[in-house]
XYZ file of C-alpha atoms in Angstrom:
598
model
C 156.809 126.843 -19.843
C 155.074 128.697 -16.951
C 154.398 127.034 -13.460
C 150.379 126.894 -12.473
C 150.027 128.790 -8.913
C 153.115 131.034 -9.557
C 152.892 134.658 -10.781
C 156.452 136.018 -13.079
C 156.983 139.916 -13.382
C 157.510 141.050 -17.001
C 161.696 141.501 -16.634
C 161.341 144.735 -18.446
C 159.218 146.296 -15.968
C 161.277 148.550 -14.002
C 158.640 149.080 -11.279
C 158.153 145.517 -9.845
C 158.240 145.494 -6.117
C 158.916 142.318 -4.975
C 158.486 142.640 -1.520
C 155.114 144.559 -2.122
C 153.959 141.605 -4.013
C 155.011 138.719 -1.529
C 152.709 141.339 1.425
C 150.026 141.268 -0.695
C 150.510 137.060 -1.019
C 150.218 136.911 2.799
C 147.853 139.423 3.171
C 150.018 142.242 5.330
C 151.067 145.477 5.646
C 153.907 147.172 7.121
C 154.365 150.312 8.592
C 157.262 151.365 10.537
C 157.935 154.289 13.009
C 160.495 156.179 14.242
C 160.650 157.545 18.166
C 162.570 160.451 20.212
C 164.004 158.606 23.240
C 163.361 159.566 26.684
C 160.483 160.753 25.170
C 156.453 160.103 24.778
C 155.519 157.605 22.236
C 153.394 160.352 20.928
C 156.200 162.129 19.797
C 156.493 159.772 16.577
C 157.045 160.039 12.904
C 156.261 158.168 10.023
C 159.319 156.015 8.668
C 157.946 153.602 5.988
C 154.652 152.754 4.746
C 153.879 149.587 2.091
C 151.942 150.724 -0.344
C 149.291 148.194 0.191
C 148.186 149.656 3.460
C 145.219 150.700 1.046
C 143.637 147.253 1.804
C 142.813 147.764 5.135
C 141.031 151.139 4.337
C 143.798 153.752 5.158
C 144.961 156.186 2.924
C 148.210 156.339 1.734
C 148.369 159.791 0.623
C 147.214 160.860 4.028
C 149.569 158.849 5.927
C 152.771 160.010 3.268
C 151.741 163.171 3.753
C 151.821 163.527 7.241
C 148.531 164.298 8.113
C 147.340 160.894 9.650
C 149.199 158.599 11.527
C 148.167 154.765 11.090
C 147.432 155.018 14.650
C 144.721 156.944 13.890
C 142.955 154.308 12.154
C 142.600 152.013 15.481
C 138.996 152.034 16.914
C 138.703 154.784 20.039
C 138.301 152.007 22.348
C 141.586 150.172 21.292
C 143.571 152.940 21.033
C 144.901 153.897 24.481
C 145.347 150.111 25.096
C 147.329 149.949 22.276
C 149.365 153.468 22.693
C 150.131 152.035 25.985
C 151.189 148.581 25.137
C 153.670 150.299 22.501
C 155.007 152.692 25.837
C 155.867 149.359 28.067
C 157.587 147.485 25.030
C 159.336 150.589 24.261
C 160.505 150.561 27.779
C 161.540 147.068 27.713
C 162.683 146.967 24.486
C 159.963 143.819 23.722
C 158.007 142.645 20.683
C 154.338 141.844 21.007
C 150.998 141.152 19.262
C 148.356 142.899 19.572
C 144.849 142.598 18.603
C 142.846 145.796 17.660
C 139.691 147.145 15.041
C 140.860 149.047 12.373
C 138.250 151.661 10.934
C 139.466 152.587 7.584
C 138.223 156.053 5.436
C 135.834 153.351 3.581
C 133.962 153.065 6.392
C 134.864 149.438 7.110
C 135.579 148.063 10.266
C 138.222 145.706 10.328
C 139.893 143.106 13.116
C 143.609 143.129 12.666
C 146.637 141.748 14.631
C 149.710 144.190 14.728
C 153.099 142.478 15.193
C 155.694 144.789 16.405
C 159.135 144.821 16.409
C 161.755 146.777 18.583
C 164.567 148.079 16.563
C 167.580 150.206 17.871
C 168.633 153.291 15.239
C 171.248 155.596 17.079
C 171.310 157.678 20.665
C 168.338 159.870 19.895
C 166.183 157.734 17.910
C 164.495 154.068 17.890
C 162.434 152.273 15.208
C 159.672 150.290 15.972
C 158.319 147.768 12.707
C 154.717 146.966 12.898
C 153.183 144.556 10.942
C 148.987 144.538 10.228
C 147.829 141.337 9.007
C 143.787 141.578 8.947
C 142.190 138.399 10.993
C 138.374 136.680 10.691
C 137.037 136.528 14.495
C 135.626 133.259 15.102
C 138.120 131.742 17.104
C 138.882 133.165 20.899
C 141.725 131.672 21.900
C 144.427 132.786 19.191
C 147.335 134.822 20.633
C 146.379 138.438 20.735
C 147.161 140.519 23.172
C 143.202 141.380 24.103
C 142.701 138.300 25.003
C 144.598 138.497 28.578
C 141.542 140.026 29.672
C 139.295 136.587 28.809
C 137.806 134.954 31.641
C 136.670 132.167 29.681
C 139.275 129.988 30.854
C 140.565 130.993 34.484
C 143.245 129.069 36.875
C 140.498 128.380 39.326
C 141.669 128.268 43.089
C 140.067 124.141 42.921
C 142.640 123.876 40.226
C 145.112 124.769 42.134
C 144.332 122.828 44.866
C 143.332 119.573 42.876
C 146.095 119.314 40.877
C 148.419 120.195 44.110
C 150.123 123.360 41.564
C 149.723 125.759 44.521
C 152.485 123.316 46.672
C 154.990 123.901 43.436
C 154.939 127.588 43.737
C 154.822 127.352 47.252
C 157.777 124.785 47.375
C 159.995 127.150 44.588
C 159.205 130.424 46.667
C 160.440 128.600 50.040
C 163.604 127.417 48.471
C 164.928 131.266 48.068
C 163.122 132.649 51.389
C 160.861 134.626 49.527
C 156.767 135.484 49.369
C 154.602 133.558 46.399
C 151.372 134.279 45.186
C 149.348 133.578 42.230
C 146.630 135.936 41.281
C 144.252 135.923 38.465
C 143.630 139.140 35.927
C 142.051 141.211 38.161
C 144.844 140.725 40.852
C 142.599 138.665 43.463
C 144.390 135.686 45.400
C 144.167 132.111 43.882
C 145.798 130.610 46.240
C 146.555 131.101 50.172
C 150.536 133.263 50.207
C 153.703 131.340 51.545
C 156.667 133.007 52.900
C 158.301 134.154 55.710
C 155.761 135.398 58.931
C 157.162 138.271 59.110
C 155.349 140.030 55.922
C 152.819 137.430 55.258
C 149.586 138.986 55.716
C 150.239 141.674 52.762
C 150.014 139.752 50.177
C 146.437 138.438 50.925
C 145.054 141.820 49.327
C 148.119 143.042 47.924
C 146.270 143.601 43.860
C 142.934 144.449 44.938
C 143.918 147.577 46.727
C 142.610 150.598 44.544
C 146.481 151.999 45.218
C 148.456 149.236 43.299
C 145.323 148.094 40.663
C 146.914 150.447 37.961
C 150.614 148.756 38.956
C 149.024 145.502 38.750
C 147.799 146.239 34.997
C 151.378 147.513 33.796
C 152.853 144.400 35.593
C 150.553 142.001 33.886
C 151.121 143.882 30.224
C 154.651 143.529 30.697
C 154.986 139.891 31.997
C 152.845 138.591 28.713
C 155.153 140.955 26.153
C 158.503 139.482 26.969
C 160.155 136.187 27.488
C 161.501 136.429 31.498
C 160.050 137.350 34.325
C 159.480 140.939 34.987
C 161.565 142.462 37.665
C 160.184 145.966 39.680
C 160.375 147.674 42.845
C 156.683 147.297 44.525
C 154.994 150.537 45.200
C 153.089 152.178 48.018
C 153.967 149.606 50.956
C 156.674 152.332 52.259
C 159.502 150.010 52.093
C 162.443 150.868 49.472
C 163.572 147.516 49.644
C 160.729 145.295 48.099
C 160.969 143.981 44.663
C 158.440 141.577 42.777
C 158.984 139.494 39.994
C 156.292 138.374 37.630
C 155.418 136.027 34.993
C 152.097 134.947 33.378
C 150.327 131.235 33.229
C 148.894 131.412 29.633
C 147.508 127.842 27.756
C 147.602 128.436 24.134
C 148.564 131.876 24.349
C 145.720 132.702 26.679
C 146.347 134.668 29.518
C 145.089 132.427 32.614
C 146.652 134.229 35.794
C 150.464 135.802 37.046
C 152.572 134.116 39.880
C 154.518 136.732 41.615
C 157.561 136.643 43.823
C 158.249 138.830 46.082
C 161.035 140.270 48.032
C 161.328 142.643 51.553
C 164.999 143.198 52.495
C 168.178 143.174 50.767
C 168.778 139.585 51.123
C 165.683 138.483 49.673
C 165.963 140.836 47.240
C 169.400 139.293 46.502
C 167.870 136.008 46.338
C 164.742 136.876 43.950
C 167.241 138.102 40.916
C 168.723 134.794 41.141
C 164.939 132.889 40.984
C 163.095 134.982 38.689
C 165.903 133.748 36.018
C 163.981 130.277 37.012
C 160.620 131.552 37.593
C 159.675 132.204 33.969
C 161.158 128.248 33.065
C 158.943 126.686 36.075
C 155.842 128.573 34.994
C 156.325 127.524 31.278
C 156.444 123.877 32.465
C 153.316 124.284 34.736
C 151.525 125.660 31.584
C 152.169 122.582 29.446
C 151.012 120.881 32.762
C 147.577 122.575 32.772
C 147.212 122.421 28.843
C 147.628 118.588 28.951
C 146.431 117.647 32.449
C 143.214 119.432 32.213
C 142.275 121.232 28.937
C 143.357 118.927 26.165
C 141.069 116.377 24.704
C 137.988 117.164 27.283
C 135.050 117.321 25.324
C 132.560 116.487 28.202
C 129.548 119.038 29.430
C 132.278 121.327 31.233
C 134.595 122.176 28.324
C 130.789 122.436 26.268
C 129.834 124.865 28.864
C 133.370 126.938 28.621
C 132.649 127.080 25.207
C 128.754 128.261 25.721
C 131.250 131.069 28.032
C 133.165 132.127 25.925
C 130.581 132.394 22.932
C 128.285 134.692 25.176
C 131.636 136.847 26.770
C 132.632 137.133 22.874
C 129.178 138.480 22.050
C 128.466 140.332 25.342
C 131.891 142.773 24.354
C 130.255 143.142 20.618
C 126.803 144.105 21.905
C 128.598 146.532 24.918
C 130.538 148.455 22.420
C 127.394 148.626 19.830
C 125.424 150.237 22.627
C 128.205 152.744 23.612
C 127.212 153.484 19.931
C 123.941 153.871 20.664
C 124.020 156.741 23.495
C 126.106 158.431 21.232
C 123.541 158.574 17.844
C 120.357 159.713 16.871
C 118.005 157.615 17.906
C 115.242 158.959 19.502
C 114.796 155.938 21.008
C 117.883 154.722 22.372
C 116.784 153.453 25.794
C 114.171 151.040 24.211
C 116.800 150.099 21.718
C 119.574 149.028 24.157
C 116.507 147.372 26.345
C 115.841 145.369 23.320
C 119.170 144.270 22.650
C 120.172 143.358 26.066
C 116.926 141.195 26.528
C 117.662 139.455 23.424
C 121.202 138.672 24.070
C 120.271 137.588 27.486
C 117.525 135.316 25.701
C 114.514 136.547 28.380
C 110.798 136.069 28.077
C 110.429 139.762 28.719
C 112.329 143.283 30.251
C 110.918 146.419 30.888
C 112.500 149.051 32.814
C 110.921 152.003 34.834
C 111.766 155.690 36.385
C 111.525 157.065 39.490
C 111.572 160.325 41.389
C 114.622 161.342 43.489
C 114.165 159.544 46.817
C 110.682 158.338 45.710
C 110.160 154.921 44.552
C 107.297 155.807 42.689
C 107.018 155.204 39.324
C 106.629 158.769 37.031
C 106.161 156.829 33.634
C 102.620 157.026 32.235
C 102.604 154.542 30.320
C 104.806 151.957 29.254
C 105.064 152.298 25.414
C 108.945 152.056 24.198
C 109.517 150.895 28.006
C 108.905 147.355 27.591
C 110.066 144.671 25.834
C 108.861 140.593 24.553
C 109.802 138.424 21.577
C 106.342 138.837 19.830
C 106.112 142.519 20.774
C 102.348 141.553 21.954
C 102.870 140.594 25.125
C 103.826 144.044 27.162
C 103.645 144.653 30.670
C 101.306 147.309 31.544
C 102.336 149.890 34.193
C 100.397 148.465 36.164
C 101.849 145.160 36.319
C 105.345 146.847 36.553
C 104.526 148.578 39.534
C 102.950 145.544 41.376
C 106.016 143.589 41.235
C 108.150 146.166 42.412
C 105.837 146.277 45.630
C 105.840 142.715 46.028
C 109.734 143.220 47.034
C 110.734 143.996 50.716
C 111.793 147.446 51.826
C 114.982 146.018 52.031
C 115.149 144.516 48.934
C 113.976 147.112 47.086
C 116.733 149.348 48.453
C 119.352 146.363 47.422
C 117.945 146.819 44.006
C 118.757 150.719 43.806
C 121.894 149.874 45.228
C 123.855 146.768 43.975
C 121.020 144.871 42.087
C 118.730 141.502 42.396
C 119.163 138.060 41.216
C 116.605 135.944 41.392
C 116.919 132.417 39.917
C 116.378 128.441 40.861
C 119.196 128.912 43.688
C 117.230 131.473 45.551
C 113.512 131.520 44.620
C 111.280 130.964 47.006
C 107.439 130.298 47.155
C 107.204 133.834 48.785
C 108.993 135.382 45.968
C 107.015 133.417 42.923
C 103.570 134.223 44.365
C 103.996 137.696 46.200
C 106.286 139.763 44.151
C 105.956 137.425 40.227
C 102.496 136.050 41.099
C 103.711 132.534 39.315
C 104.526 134.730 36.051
C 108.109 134.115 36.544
C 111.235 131.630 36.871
C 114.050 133.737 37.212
C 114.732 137.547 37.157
C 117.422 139.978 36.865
C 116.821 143.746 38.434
C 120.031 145.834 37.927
C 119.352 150.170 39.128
C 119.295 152.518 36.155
C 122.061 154.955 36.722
C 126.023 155.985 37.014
C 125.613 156.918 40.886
C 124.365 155.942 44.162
C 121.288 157.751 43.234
C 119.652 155.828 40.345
C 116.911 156.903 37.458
C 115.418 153.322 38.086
C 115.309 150.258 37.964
C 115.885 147.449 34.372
C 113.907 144.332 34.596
C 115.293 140.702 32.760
C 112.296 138.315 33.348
C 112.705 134.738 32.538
C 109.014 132.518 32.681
C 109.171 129.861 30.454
C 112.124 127.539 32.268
C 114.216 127.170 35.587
C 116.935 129.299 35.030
C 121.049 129.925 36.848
C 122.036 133.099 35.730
C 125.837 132.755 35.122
C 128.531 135.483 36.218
C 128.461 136.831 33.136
C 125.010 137.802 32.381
C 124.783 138.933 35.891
C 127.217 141.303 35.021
C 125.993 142.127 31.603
C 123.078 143.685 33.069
C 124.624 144.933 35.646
C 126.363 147.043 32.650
C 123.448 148.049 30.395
C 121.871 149.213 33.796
C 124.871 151.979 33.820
C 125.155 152.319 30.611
C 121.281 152.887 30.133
C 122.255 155.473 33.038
C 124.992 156.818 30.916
C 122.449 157.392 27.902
C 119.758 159.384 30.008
C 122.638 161.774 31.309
C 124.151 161.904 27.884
C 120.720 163.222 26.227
C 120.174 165.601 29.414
C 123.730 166.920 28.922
C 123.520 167.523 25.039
C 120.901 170.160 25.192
C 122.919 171.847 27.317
C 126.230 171.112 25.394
C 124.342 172.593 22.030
C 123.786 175.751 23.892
C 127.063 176.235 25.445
C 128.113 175.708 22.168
C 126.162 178.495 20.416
C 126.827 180.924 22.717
C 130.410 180.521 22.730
C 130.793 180.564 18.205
C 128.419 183.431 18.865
C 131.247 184.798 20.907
C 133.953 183.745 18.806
C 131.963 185.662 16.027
C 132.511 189.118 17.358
C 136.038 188.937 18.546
C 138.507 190.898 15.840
C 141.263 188.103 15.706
C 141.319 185.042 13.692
C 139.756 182.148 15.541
C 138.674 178.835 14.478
C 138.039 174.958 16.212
C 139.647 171.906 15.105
C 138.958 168.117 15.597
C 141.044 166.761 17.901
C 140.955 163.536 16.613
C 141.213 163.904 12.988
C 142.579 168.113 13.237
C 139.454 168.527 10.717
C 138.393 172.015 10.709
C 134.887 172.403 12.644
C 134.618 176.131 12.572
C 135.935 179.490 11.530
C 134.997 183.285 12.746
C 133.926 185.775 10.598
C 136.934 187.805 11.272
C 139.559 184.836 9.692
C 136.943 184.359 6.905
C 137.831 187.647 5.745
C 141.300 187.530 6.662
C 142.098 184.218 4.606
C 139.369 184.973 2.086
C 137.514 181.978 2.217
C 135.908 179.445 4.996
C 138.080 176.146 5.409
C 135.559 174.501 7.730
C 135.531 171.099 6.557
C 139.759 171.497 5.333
C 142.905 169.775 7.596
C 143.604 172.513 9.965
C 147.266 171.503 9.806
C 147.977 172.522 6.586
C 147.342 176.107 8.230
C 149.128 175.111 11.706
C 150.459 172.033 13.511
C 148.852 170.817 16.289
C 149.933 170.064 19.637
C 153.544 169.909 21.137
C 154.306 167.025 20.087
C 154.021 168.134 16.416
C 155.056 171.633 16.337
C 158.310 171.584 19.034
C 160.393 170.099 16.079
C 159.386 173.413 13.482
C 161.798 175.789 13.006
C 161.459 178.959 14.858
C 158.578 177.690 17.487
C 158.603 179.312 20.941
C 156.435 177.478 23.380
C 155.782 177.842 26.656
C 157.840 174.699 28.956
C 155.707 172.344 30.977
C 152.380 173.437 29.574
C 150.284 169.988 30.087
C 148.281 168.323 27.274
C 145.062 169.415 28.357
C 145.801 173.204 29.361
C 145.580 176.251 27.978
C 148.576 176.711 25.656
C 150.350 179.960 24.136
C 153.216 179.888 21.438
C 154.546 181.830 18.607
C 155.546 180.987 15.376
C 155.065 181.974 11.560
C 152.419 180.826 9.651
C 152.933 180.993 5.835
C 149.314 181.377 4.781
C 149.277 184.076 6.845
C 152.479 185.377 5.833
C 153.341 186.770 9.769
C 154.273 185.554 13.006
C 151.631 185.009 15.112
C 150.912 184.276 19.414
C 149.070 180.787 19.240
C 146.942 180.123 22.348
C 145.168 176.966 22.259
C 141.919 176.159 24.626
C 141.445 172.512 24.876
C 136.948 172.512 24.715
C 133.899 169.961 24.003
C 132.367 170.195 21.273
C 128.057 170.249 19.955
C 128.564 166.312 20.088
C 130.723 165.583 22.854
C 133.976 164.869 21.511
C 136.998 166.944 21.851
C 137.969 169.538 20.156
C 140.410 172.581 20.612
C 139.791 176.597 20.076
C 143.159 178.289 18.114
C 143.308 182.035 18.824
C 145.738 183.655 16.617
C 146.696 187.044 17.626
C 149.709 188.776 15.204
C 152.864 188.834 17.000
C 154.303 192.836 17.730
C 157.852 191.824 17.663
């Protein structure tokens, strides 16, 4: 009599997987990989694969066969964040979440959490488990690993001092003789250091120096991945003796800010091993304190408003990355098309944007067609208008607009401002410069007329980025011309040289080109075929082959020479391989096979 819910295998079936079965119950795949220690986490093969990875779009032939890597299915942007996260666990032999988009061959973009797992194998080798489990995103504040870099909810410096936290760290860090400070993600002070006098005015800026911003990062990655306090040396500062330790304030797995000790003699130094095995405990406790003292159960207009926050930060990193997809397409129309999605996520009455000449702050647009922007599409600035209210602006603050931006809102407007520069046609504005430089295209115009209006952080910054990354577009269309006819001449090259050349896809290793000369050589053109099949690519791969001689300490990006035999071929061959950009941008690398004389 059979159970309702439960699903039996036939007994006589031979090929029942259980454990495939109970991942596809819950919805998860697992992949596993093995890694050369002492080594780059590049260098990595494929252990295991579930069969099931099919549901999240990747191909399982592919990946069996070598010629992917399940890495390869993470979105560009998520990659290197991820390929790094995977290099600091490795070093600390952690586990950790992560939360990435998945692109599979269908086409689909996914949202998937990867759970990994640190496994030890023998003296040359280490096995890393990774399990994808695809997620819906609604909710912000689950515990993946992008969300450390949320500023929804931040320890705010009036927490601090309201709730008297900053005289527990402060209390904890004087009990050992060492330095405290708590800094949020982008390494600025929270609260004023304690510690001895005779270091004390480091630590004010000791993050937001340029120097120790990319030590900062790997600090904060490492203090959220495992369960102590991270111990390191601190760089830069000239002294061999400093040490910090570090460990994150999080409130339902959200990253909230890092409270670092730190150390600058041998005695202290002494002293901070023996209260970072501490620090991590205290930090858990004042946590719990923040969750229940201040987050849980508030429901009132603030925790509304973080909510509004986060809902618009949420959207704001959607709408960034679909306009980096933008620059990159075919419209022929991209600047209006980021202008209108920008004005419509900021929810304005109007934008427009206009051009100038180098040092000239006159406007070169004739018209302003595809240059302006309302809700109705009726109600269009003329040129005109557009140039009038960039008049009405000072000298100065005209130059403050090419430079850093305008706000203009119900904290700063002024009669002046609403008559001479809006003439009453506006409540609030936001002017952000057009460009990557200090020497903009022009200038990007977010009007708001119908209500009084407080721009937040947030959309200040928001326009702030569509201003560069309108910037980013116009160089990107100036520089394609010029890519497409680098790129001619150089197959046109390619064409009459005698040896075999062709271009590969450094992303994928697809094929992009062949010359004439390999055409005839191999008989047929495998533009469009897996140029491994025909040769590995890169060190990483092709070190391991049997009866490779490569040049040591070539870098990834130079110009490489090797030798090995290539079976389809059927000779041994010098490989030189010239890292190049390619008709659309991306990279790509030339193979020039010469046959070997020895």
């Amino acid at each position: 009599m059979g159970v309702t819910g439960l699903t039996y295998f036939d007994r006589s079936e031979k090929k029942s997987n259980y454990l495939e079965h109970a991942l596809e119950m819950c919805k998860c795949c697992v992949v596993v990989m093995k890694y050369t220690k002492n080594e780059p986490v590049s260098r990595t093969k494929l252990e295991y694969v579930s069969e099931n990875v099919q549901q999240l779009g990747m191909n399982l032939s592919s990946l069996k066969g070598g010629f992917r890597l399940p890495k390869d299915y993470i979105h560009p942007e998520d990659r290197d964040g991820f390929i790094e996260a995977v290099s600091i666990a490795s070093e600390n032999r952690a586990s950790f979440t992560y939360h990435v988009r998945l692109v599979g061959d269908d086409g689909v973009l996914r949202h998937v959490d990867i759970r990994s797992e640190y496994m030890d194998y023998d003296e040359d080798y280490y096995l890393i488990e990774y399990v994808f489990q695809e997620t819906v995103v609604q909710e912000v504040s689950d515990n993946s690993g992008c969300h450390m870099e949320s500023v929804g909810l931040q320890l705010t410096k009036e927490l601090l001092a309201e709730d008297e936290l900053s005289e527990i760290f402060g209390t904890f860090a004087r009990a050992y003789g060492l330095y405290s400070t708590v800094v949020d993600q982008n390494g600025h002070s929270l609260m004023p250091p304690v510690g001895p006098d005779a270091y004390l005015g480091y630590y004010y800026d000791m993050f937001e120096r340029p120097e120790n911003q990319e030590f900062f990062e790997s600090l904060k990655r490492s203090s959220i991945m495992q369960e102590e306090a991270v111990f390191s040396e601190l760089p830069g500062d000239g002294n061999p003796e400093s040490r910090v330790s570090a460990v994150p304030i999080t409130v339902n797995g959200l990253y909230l800010a890092t409270w670092i000790l730190c150390a600058q003699d041998r005695s202290q130094a002494s002293q901070l091993r023996i209260a970072s095995r501490e620090q991590y405990h205290l930090a858990e406790l004042i946590s719990g304190f923040i969750q229940r003292s201040v987050y849980s159960g508030q429901q009132g207009d603030k925790e509304r408003e973080i909510e509004k926050q986060l809902e618009f930060e949420y959207k704001q990193k959607q709408i960034l990355s679909e306009v980096r997809d933008i620059i990159r397409s075919d419209d022929p129309n991209r600047l209006y098309t980021i202008l209108k999605i920008a004005a419509e996520t900021l929810d304005v009455d109007y934008a427009f944007y206009v051009f100038r000449r180098k040092n000239d702050l006159k406007v070169v647009n004739k018209d302003s067609r595809g240059k302006s922007w309302s809700p109705d599409g009726n109600s269009l600035m003329t040129m005109e208008q557009m140039q009038n209210l960039h008049e009405g602006f000072s000298e100065e603050d005209q130059q403050k607009i090419l430079q850093d931006g305008y706000v203009v809102d119900q904290e700063n407007m002024t009669n002046r401002i609403r008559v001479t520069v809006f003439q009453g046609q506006a409540r609030a504005a936001l002017i952000m410069p057009i460009g990557t430089g200090r020497d903009p295209y022009g200038r990007l115009y977010f009007v708001e007329s119908r209500k009084e209006r407080i721009w937040t952080d947030s959309e200040v910054e928001f326009a702030r980025l569509i201003g560069r990354l309108m910037g980013e577009a116009i160089e990107f269309i100036e520089n394609e011309g010029r890519r497409k006819n680098a790129s001619q001449t150089l197959l046109k090259i390619f064409h009459q040289l005698t040896i075999d050349v062709f271009i590969r896809e450094d992303e994928t290793g697809k094929v992009l080109f062949v010359n004439d000369a390999m055409i005839r050589h191999l008989g047929t053109d495998i533009t469009g075929h897996d140029s491994r099949r025909l040769i590995p690519e890169g060190r990483e791969e092709y070190e391991s082959y049997p009866g490779a001689i490569h040049e040591k300490g070539a870098a990834p990006q130079e110009i490489r020479t090797w030798t090995r035999y290539i079976n389809e071929l059927g000779a041994i061959y010098n490989v030189t391989e010239i890292p190049i950009e390619w008709v659309d941008g991306s990279s790509a690398t030339a193979v020039l096979l010469r046959q070997s004389s020895e």
